[in-house]
JSON list of C-alpha atoms in Angstrom, two decimals:
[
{"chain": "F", "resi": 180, "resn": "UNK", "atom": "CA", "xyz": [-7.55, -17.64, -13.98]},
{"chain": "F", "resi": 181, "resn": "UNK", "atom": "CA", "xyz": [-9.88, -15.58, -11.52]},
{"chain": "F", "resi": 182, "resn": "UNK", "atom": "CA", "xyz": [-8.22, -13.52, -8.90]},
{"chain": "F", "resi": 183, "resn": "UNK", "atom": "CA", "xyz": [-10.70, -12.33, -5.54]},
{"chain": "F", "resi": 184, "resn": "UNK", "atom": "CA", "xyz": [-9.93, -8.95, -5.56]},
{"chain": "F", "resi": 185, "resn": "UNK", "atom": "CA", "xyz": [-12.43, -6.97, -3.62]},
{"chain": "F", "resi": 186, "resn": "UNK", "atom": "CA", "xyz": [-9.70, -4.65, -1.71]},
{"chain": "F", "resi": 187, "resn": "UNK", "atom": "CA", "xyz": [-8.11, -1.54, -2.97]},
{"chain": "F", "resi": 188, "resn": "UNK", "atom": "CA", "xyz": [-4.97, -2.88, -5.13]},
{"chain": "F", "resi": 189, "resn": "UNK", "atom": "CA", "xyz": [-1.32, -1.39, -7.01]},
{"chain": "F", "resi": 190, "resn": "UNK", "atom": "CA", "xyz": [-2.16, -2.25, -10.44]},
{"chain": "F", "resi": 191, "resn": "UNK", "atom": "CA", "xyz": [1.53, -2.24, -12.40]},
{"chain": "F", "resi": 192, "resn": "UNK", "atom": "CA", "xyz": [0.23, -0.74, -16.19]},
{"chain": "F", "resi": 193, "resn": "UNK", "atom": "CA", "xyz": [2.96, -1.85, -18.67]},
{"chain": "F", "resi": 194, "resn": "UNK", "atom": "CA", "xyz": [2.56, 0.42, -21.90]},
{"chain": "F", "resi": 195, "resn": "UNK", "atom": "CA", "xyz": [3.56, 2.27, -25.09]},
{"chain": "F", "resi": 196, "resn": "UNK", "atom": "CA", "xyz": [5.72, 5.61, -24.75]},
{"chain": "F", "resi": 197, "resn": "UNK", "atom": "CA", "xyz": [4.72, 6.85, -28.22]},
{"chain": "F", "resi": 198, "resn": "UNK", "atom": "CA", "xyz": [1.93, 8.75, -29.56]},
{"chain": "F", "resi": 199, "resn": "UNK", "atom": "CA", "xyz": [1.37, 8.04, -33.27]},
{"chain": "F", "resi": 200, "resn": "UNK", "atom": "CA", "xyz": [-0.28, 4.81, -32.15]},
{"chain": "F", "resi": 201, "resn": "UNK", "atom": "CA", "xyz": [-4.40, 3.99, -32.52]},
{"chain": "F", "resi": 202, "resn": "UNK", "atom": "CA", "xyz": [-5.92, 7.08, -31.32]},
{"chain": "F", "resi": 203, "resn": "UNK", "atom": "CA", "xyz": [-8.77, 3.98, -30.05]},
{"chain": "F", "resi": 204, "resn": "UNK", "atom": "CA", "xyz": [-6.07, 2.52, -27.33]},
{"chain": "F", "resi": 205, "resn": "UNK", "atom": "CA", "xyz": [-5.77, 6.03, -25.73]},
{"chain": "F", "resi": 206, "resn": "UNK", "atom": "CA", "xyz": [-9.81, 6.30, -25.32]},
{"chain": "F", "resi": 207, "resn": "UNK", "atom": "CA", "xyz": [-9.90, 2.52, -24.10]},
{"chain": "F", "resi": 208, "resn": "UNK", "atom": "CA", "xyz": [-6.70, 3.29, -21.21]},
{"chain": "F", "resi": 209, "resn": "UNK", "atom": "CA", "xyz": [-8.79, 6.29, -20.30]},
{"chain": "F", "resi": 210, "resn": "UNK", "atom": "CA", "xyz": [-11.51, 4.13, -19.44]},
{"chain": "F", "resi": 211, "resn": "UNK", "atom": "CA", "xyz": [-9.35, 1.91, -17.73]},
{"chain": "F", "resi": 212, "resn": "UNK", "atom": "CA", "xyz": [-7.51, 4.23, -15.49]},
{"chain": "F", "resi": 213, "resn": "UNK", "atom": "CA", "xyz": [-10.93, 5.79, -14.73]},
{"chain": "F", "resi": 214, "resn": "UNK", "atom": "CA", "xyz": [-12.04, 2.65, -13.81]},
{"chain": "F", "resi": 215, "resn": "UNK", "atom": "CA", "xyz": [-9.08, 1.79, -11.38]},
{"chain": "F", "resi": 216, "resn": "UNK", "atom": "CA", "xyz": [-9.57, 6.02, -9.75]},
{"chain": "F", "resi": 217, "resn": "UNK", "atom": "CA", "xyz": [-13.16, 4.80, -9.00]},
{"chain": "F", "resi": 218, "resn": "UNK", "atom": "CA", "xyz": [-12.34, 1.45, -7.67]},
{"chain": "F", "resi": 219, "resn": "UNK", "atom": "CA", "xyz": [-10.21, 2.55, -5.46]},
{"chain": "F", "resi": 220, "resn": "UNK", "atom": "CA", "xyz": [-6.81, 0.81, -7.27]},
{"chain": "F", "resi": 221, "resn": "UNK", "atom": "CA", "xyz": [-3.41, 2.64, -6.88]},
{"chain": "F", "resi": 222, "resn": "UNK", "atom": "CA", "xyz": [-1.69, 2.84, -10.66]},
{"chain": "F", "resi": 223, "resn": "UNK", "atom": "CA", "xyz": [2.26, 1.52, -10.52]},
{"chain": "F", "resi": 224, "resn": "UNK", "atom": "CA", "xyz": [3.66, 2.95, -13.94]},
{"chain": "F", "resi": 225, "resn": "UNK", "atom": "CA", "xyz": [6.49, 4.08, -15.73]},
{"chain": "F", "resi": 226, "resn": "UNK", "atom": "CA", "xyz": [5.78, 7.73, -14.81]},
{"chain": "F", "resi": 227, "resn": "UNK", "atom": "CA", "xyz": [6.60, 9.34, -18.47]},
{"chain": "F", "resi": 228, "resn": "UNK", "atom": "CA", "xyz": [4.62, 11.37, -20.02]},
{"chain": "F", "resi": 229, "resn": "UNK", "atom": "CA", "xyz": [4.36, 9.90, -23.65]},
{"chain": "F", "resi": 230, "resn": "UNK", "atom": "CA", "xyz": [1.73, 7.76, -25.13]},
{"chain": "F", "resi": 231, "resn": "UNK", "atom": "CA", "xyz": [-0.04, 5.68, -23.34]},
{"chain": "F", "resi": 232, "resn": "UNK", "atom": "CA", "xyz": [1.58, 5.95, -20.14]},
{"chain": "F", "resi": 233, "resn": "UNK", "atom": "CA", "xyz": [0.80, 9.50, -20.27]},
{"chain": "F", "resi": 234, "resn": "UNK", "atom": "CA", "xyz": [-2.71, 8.48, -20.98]},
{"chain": "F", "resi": 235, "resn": "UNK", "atom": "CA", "xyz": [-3.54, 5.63, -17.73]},
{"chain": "F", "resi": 236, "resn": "UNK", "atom": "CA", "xyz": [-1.51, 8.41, -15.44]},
{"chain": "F", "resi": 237, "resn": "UNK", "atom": "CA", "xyz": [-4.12, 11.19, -15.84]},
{"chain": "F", "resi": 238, "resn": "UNK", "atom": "CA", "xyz": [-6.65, 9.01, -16.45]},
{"chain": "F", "resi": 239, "resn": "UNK", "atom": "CA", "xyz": [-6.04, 7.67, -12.97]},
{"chain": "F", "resi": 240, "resn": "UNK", "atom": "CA", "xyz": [-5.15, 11.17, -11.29]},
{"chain": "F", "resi": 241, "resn": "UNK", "atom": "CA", "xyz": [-7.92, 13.30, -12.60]},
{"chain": "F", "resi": 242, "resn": "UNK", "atom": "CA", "xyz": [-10.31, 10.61, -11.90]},
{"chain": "F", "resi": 243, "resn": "UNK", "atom": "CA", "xyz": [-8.90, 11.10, -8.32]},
{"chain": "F", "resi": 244, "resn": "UNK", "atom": "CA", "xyz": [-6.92, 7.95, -8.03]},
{"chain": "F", "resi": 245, "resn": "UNK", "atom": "CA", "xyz": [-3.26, 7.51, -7.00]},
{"chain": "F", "resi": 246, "resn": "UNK", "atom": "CA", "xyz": [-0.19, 7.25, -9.32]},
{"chain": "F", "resi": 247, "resn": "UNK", "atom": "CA", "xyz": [2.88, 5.94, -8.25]},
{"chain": "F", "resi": 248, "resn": "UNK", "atom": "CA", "xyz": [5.26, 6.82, -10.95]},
{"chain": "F", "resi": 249, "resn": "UNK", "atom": "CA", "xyz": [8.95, 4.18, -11.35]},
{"chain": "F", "resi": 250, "resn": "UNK", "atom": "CA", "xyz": [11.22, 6.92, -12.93]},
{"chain": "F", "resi": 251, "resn": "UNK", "atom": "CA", "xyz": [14.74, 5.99, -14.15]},
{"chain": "F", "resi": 252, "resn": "UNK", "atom": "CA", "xyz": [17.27, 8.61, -14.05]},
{"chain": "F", "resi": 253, "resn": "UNK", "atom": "CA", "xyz": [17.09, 9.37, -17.61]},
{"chain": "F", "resi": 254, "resn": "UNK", "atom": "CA", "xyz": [13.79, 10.04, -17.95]},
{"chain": "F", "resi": 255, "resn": "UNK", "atom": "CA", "xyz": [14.11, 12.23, -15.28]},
{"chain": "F", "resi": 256, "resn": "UNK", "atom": "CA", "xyz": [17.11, 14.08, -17.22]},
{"chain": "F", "resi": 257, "resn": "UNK", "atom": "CA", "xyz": [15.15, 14.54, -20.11]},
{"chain": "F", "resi": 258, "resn": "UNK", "atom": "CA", "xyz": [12.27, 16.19, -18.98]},
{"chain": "F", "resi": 259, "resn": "UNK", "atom": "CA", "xyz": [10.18, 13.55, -19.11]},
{"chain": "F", "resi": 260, "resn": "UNK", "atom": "CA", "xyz": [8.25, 13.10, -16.19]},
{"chain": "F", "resi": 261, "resn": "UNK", "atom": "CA", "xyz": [4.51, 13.18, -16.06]},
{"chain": "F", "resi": 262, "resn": "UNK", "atom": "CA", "xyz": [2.46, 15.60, -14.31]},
{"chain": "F", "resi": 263, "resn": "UNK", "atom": "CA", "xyz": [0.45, 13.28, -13.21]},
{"chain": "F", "resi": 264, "resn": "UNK", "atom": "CA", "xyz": [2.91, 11.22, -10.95]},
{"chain": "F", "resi": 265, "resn": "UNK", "atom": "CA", "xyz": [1.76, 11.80, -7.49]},
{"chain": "F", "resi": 266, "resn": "UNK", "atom": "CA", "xyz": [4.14, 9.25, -5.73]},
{"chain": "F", "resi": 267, "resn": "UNK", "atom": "CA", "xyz": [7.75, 9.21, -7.62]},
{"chain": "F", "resi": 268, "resn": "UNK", "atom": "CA", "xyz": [10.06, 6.75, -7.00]},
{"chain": "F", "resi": 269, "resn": "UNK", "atom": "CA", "xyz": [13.17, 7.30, -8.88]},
{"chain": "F", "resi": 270, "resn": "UNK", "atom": "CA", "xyz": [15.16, 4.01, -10.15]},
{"chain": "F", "resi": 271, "resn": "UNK", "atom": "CA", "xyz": [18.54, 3.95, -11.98]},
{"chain": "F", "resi": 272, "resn": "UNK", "atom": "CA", "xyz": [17.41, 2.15, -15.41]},
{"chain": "F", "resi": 273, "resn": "UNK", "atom": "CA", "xyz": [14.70, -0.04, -16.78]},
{"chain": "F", "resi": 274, "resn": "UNK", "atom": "CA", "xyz": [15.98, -3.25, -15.22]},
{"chain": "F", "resi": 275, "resn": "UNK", "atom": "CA", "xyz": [15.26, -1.42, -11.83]},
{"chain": "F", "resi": 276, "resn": "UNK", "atom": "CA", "xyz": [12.33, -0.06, -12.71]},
{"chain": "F", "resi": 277, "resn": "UNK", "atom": "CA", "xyz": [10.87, -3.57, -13.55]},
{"chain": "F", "resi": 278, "resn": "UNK", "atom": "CA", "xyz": [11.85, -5.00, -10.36]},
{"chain": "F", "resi": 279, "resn": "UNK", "atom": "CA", "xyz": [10.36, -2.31, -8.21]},
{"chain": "F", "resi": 280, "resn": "UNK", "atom": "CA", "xyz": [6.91, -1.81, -10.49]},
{"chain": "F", "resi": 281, "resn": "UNK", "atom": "CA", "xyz": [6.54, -5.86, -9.69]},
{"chain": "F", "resi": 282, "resn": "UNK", "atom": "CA", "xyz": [7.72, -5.34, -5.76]},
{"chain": "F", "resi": 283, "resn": "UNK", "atom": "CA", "xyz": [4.64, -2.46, -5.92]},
{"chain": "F", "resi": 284, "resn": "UNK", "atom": "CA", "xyz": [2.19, -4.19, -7.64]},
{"chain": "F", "resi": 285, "resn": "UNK", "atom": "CA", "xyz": [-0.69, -6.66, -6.74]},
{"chain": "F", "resi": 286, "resn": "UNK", "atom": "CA", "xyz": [-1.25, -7.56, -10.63]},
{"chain": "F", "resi": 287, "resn": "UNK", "atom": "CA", "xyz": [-0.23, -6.20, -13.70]},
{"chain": "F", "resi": 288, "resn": "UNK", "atom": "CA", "xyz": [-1.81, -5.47, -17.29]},
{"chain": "F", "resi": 289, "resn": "UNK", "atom": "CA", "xyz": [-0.09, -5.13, -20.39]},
{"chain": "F", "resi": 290, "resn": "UNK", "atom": "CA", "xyz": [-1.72, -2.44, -22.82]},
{"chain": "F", "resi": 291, "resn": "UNK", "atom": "CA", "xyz": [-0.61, -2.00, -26.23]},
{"chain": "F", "resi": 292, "resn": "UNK", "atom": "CA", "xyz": [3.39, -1.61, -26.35]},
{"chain": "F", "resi": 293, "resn": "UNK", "atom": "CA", "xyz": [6.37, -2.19, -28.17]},
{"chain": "F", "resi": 294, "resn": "UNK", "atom": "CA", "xyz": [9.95, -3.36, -27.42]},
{"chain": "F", "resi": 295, "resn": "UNK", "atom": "CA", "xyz": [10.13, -1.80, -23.86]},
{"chain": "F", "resi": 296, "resn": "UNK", "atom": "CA", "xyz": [6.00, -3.81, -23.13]},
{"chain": "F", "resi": 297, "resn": "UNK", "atom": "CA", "xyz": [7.90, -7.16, -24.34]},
{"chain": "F", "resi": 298, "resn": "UNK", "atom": "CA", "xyz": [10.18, -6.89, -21.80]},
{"chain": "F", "resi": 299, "resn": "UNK", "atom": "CA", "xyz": [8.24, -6.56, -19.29]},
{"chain": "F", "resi": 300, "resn": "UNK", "atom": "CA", "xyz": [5.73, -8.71, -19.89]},
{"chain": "F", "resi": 301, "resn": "UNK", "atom": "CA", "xyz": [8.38, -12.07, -19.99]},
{"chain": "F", "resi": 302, "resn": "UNK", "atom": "CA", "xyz": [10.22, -10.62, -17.46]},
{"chain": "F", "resi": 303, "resn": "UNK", "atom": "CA", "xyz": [7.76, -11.08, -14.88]},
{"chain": "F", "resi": 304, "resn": "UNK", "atom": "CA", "xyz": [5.90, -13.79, -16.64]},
{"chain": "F", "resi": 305, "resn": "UNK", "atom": "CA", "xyz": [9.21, -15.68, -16.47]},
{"chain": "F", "resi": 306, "resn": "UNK", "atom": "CA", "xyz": [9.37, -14.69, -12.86]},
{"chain": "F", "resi": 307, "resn": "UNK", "atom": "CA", "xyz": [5.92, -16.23, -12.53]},
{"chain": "F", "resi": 308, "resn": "UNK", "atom": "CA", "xyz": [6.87, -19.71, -14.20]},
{"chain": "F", "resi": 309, "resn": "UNK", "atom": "CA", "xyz": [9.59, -20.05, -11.37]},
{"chain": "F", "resi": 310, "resn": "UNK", "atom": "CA", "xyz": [7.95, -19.44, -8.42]},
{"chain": "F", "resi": 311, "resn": "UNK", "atom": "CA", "xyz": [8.88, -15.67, -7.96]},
{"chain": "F", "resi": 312, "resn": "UNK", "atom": "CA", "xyz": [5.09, -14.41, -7.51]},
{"chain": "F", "resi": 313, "resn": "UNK", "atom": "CA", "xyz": [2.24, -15.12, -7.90]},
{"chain": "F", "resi": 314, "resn": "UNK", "atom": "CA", "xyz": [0.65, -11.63, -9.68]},
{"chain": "F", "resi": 315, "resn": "UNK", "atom": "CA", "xyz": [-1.69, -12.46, -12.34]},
{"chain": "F", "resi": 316, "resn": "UNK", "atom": "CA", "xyz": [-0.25, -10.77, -16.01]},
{"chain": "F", "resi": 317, "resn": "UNK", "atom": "CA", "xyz": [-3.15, -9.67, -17.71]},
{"chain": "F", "resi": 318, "resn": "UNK", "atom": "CA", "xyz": [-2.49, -9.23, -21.43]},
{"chain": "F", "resi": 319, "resn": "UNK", "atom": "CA", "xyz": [-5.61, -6.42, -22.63]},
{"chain": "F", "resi": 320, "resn": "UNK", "atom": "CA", "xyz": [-5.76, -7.25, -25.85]},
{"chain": "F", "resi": 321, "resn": "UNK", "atom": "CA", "xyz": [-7.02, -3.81, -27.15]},
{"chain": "F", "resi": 322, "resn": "UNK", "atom": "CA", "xyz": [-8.14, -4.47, -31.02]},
{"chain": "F", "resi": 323, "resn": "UNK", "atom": "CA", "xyz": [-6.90, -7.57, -31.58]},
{"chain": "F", "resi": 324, "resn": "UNK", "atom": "CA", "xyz": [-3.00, -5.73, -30.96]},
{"chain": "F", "resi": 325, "resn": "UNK", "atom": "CA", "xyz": [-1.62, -8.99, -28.77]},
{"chain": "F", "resi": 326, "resn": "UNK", "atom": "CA", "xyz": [-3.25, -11.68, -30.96]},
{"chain": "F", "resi": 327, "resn": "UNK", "atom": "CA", "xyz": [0.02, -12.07, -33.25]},
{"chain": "F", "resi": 328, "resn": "UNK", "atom": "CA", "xyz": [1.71, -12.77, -29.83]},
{"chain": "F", "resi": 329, "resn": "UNK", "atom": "CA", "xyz": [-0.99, -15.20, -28.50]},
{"chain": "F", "resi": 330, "resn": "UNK", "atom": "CA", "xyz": [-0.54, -17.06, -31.78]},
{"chain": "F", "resi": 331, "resn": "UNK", "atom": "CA", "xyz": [3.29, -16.89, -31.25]},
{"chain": "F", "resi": 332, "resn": "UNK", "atom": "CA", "xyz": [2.63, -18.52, -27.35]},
{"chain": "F", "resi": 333, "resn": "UNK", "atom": "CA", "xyz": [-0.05, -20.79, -28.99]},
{"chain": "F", "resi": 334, "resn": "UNK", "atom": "CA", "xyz": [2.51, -22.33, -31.84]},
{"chain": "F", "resi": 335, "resn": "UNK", "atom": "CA", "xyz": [5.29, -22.33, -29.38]},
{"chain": "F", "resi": 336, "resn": "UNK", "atom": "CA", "xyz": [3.18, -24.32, -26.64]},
{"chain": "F", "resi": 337, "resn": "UNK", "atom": "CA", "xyz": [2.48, -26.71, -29.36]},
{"chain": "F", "resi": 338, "resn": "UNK", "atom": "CA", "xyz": [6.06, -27.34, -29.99]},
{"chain": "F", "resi": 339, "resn": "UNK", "atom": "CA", "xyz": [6.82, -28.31, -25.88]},
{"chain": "F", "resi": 340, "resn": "UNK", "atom": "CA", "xyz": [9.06, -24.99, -25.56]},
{"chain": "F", "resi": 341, "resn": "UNK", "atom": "CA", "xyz": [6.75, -24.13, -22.71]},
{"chain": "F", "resi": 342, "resn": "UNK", "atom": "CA", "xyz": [6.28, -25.13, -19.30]},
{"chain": "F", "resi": 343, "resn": "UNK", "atom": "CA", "xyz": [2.56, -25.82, -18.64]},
{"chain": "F", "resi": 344, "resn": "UNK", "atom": "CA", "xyz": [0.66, -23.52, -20.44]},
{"chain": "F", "resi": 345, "resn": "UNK", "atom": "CA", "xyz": [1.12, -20.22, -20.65]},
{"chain": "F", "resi": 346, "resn": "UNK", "atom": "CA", "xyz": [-2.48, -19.20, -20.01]},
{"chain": "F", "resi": 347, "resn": "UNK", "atom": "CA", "xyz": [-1.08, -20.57, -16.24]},
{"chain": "F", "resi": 348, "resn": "UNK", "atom": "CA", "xyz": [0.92, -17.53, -16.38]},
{"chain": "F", "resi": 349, "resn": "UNK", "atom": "CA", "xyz": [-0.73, -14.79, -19.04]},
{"chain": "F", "resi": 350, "resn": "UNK", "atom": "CA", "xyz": [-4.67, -14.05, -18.84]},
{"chain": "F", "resi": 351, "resn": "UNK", "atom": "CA", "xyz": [-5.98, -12.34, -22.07]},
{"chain": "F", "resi": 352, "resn": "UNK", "atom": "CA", "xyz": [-8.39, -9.63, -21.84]},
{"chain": "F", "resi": 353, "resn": "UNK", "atom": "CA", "xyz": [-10.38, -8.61, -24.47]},
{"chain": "F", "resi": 354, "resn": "UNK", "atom": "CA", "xyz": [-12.13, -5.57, -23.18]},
{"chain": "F", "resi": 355, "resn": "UNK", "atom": "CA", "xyz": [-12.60, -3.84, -19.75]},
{"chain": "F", "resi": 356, "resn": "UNK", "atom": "CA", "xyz": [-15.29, -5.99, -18.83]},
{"chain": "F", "resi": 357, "resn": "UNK", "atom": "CA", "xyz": [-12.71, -9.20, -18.89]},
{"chain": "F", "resi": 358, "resn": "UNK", "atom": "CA", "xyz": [-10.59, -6.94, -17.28]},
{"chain": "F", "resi": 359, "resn": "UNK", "atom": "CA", "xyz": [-13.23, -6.62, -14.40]},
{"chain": "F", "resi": 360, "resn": "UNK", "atom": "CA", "xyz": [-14.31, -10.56, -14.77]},
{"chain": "F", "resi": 361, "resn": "UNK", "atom": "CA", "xyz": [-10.55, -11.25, -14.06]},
{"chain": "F", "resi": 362, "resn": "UNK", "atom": "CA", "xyz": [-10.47, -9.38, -11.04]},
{"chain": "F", "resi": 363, "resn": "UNK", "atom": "CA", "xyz": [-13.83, -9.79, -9.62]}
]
């Protein structure tokens, strides 16, 4: 699906929290967040300062973009916040921080990620199937690290457990390029 976006947008970046991950997806979010600063796209993130969150958030802020940062309480408590949050909005847990990221955000792209990433991916894919928004879900599929998942949607769309398809409600990106394709 092709989205017109030629105005400044709130880009929601769902991501990993850990750092012992491919030191390749921290050089590729770099790019990315440098690529939103420049564009003129606001970042809508989890606002911790681990992994690849900490990566897209000074990407985005040293490349002179804004960061609006979705902090629940207990990051907050445990020292946890990024530096490079320049708007924080604090939120009591991750259910709220979901909802508020999607209220923020124009679209949203997944990067590499783990439980927490699953979450909110179907959460507001789900939303999506239903009629809750509209926001396309990008899926940037950094290395290959969501193709055990697309084969997961593909084998379940085969066996009727989805709605449509769920390319109507996931776009997969394969580099920044697709990334800028999808928005262009």
């Amino acid at each position: 699906m092709k989205v017109n976006y030629q105005k400044m947008m709130k880009i929601a970046v769902f991501c990993s929290a850990n750092e012992a991950i491919d030191p390749d997806f921290f050089e590729l979010t770099e790019e990315l967040g440098q690529w939103m600063a420049r564009n003129g796209h606001e970042l809508v993130f989890g606002g911790c300062n681990l992994g690849l969150m900490e990566s897209i958030g000074k990407a985005v802020h040293q490349a002179g973009g804004r960061t609006i940062g979705m902090i629940p309480t207990i990051i907050e408590q445990n020292g946890q916040v990024s530096d490079y949050v320049d708007v924080n909005m604090p939120c009591a847990d991750l259910s709220d921080r979901k909802e508020i990221m999607l209220a923020q955000a124009d679209a949203i792209i997944a990067l590499p990620g783990g439980i927490g990433t699953l979450d909110e991916i179907f959460t507001v894919a789900a939303g999506r199937t239903i009629g809750y928004h509209r926001k396309p879900i990008i899926l940037y599929n950094m290395k290959g690290f969501w193709s055990s998942l697309i084969d997961l949607l593909d084998d379940m769309q085969e066996r009727g457990v989805i709605r449509g398809h769920w390319s109507d409600y996931l776009t997969v990106a394969n580099s920044l390029d697709d990334i800028k394709s999808i928005m262009a």
